[in-house]
Protein backbone atom coordinates (compact mmCIF):
# COMPACT_ATOMS: atom_id res chain seq x y z
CA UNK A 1 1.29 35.55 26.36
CA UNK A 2 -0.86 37.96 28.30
CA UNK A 3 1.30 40.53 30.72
CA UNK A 4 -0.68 39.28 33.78
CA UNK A 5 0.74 35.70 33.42
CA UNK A 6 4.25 36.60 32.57
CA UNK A 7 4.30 38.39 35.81
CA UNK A 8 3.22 35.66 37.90
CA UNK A 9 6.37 33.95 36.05
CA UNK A 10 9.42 34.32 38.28
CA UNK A 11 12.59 35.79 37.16
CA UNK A 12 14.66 32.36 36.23
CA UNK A 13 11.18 31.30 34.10
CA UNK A 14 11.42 34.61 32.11
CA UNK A 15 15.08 34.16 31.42
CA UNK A 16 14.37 30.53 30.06
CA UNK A 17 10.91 32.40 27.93
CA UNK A 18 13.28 34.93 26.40
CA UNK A 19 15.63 32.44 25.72
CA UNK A 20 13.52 30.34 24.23
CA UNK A 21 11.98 33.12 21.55
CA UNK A 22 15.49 34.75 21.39
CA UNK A 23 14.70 38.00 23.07
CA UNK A 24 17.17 40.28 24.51
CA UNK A 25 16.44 41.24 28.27
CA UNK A 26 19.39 44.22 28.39
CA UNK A 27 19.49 44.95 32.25
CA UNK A 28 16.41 44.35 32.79
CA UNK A 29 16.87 42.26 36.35
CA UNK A 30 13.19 42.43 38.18
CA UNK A 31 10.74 40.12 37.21
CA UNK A 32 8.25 43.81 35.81
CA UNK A 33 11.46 45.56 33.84
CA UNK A 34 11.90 41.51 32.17
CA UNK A 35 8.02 41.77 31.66
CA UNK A 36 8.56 45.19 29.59
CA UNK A 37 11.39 43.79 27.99
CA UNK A 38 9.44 40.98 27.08
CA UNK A 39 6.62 42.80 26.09
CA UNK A 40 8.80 45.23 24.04
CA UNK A 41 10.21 42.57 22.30
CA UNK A 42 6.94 41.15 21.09
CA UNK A 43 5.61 44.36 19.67
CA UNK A 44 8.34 44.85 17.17
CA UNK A 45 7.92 44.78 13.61
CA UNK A 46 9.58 43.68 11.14
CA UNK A 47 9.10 45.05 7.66
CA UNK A 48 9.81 43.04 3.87
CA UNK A 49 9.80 44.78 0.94
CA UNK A 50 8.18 42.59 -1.48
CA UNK A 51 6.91 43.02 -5.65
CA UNK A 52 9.15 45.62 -6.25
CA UNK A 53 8.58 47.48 -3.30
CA UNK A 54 5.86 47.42 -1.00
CA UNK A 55 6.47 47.46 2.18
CA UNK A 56 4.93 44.67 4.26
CA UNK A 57 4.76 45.19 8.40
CA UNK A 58 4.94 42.04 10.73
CA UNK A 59 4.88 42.36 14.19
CA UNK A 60 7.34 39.17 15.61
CA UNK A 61 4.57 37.96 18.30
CA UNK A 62 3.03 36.68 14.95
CA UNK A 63 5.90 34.89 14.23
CA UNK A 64 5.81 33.49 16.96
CA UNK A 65 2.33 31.86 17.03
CA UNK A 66 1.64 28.71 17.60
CA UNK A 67 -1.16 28.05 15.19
CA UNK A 68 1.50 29.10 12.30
CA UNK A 69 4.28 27.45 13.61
CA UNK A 70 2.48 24.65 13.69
CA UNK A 71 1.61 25.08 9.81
CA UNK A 72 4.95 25.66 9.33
CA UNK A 73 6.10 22.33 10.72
CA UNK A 74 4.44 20.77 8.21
CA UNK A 75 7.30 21.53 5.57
CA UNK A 76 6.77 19.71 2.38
CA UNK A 77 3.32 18.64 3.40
CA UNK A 78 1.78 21.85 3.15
CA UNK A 79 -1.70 22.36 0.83
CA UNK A 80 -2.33 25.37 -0.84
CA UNK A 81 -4.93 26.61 1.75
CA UNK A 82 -1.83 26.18 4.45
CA UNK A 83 0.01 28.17 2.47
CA UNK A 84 -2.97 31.19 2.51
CA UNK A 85 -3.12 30.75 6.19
CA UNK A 86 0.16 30.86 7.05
CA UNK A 87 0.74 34.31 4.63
CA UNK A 88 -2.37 35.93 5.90
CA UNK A 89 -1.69 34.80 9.36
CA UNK A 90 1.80 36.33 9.14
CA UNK A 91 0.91 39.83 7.01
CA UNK A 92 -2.64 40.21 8.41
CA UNK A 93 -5.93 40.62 6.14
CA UNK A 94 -5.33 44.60 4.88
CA UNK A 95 -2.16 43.30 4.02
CA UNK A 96 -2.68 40.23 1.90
CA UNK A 97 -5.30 42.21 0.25
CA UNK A 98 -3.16 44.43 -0.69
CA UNK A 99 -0.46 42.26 -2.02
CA UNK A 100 -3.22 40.61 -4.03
CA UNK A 101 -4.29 43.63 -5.58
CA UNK A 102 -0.88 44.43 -6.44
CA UNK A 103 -0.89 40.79 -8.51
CA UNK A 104 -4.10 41.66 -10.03
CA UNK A 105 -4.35 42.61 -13.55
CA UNK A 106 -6.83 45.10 -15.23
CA UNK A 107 -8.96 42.33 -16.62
CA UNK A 108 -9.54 41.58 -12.94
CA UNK A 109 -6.86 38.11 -13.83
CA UNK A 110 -4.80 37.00 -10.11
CA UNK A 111 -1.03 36.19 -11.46
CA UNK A 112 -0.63 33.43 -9.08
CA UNK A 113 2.90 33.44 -10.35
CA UNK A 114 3.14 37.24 -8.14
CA UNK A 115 0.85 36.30 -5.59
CA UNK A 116 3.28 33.19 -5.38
CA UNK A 117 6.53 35.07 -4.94
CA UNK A 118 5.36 37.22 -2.70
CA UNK A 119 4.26 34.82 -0.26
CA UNK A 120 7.92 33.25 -1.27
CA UNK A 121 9.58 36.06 -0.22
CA UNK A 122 7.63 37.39 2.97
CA UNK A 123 8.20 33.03 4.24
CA UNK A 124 12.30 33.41 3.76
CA UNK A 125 11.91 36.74 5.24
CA UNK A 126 10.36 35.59 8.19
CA UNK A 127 12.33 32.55 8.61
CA UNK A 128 16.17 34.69 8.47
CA UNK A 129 14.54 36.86 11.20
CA UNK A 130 13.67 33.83 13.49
């Protein structure tokens, strides 16, 4: 949500907002400190080590996106090209590139199998930290 609408929000509304996405306000009791708060909150990162080691950055506001959440709600319904939108949505295209190059072998060959767990273990990453 864009800063200029979360401060026409009043206090109680961005109580029930960080609530909702699980954000901790502190002390923050004016409706600009709950904005930075807010706004804090939503730019930090997590990181997942995945394939032996690389380090993958997602900010949470991604995590919290409608469009994947959406995907996500899906569950067992999901087709493979969910699956790509969802991981690329959550690790960002530099990201899934590199993760794919990572699976690639010299013969230019994509081990799906690698390419699979790692979207495997960025998706129960993401979902612990929710």
């Amino acid at each position: 949500m864009r800063p200029e609408y979360l401060k026409q929000m009043s206090r109680e509304e961005l109580d029930q907002y960080a609530a909702i996405a699980n954000y901790d306000l502190g002390k923050a009791r004016s409706v600009d400190a709950k904005v930075s708060a807010i706004q804090e909150a939503r730019e930090h990162v997590a990181t997942v080590r995945v394939l032996g080691g690389l380090e993958v950055s997602i900010p949470i506001r991604r995590m919290h996106d409608k469009r994947l959440s959406d995907l996500l709600s899906k569950r067992g319904k999901l087709s493979d090209e969910d699956i790509e939108t969802l991981f690329v949505g959550l690790v960002g295209d530099d990201q899934a590139k590199a993760i794919e190059e990572r699976c690639t072998d010299d013969d230019g060959t994509v081990d799906v199998d690698a390419y699979s767990l790692a979207i495997a273990q960025v998706l129960r990453a993401q979902s612990a930290k929710n």
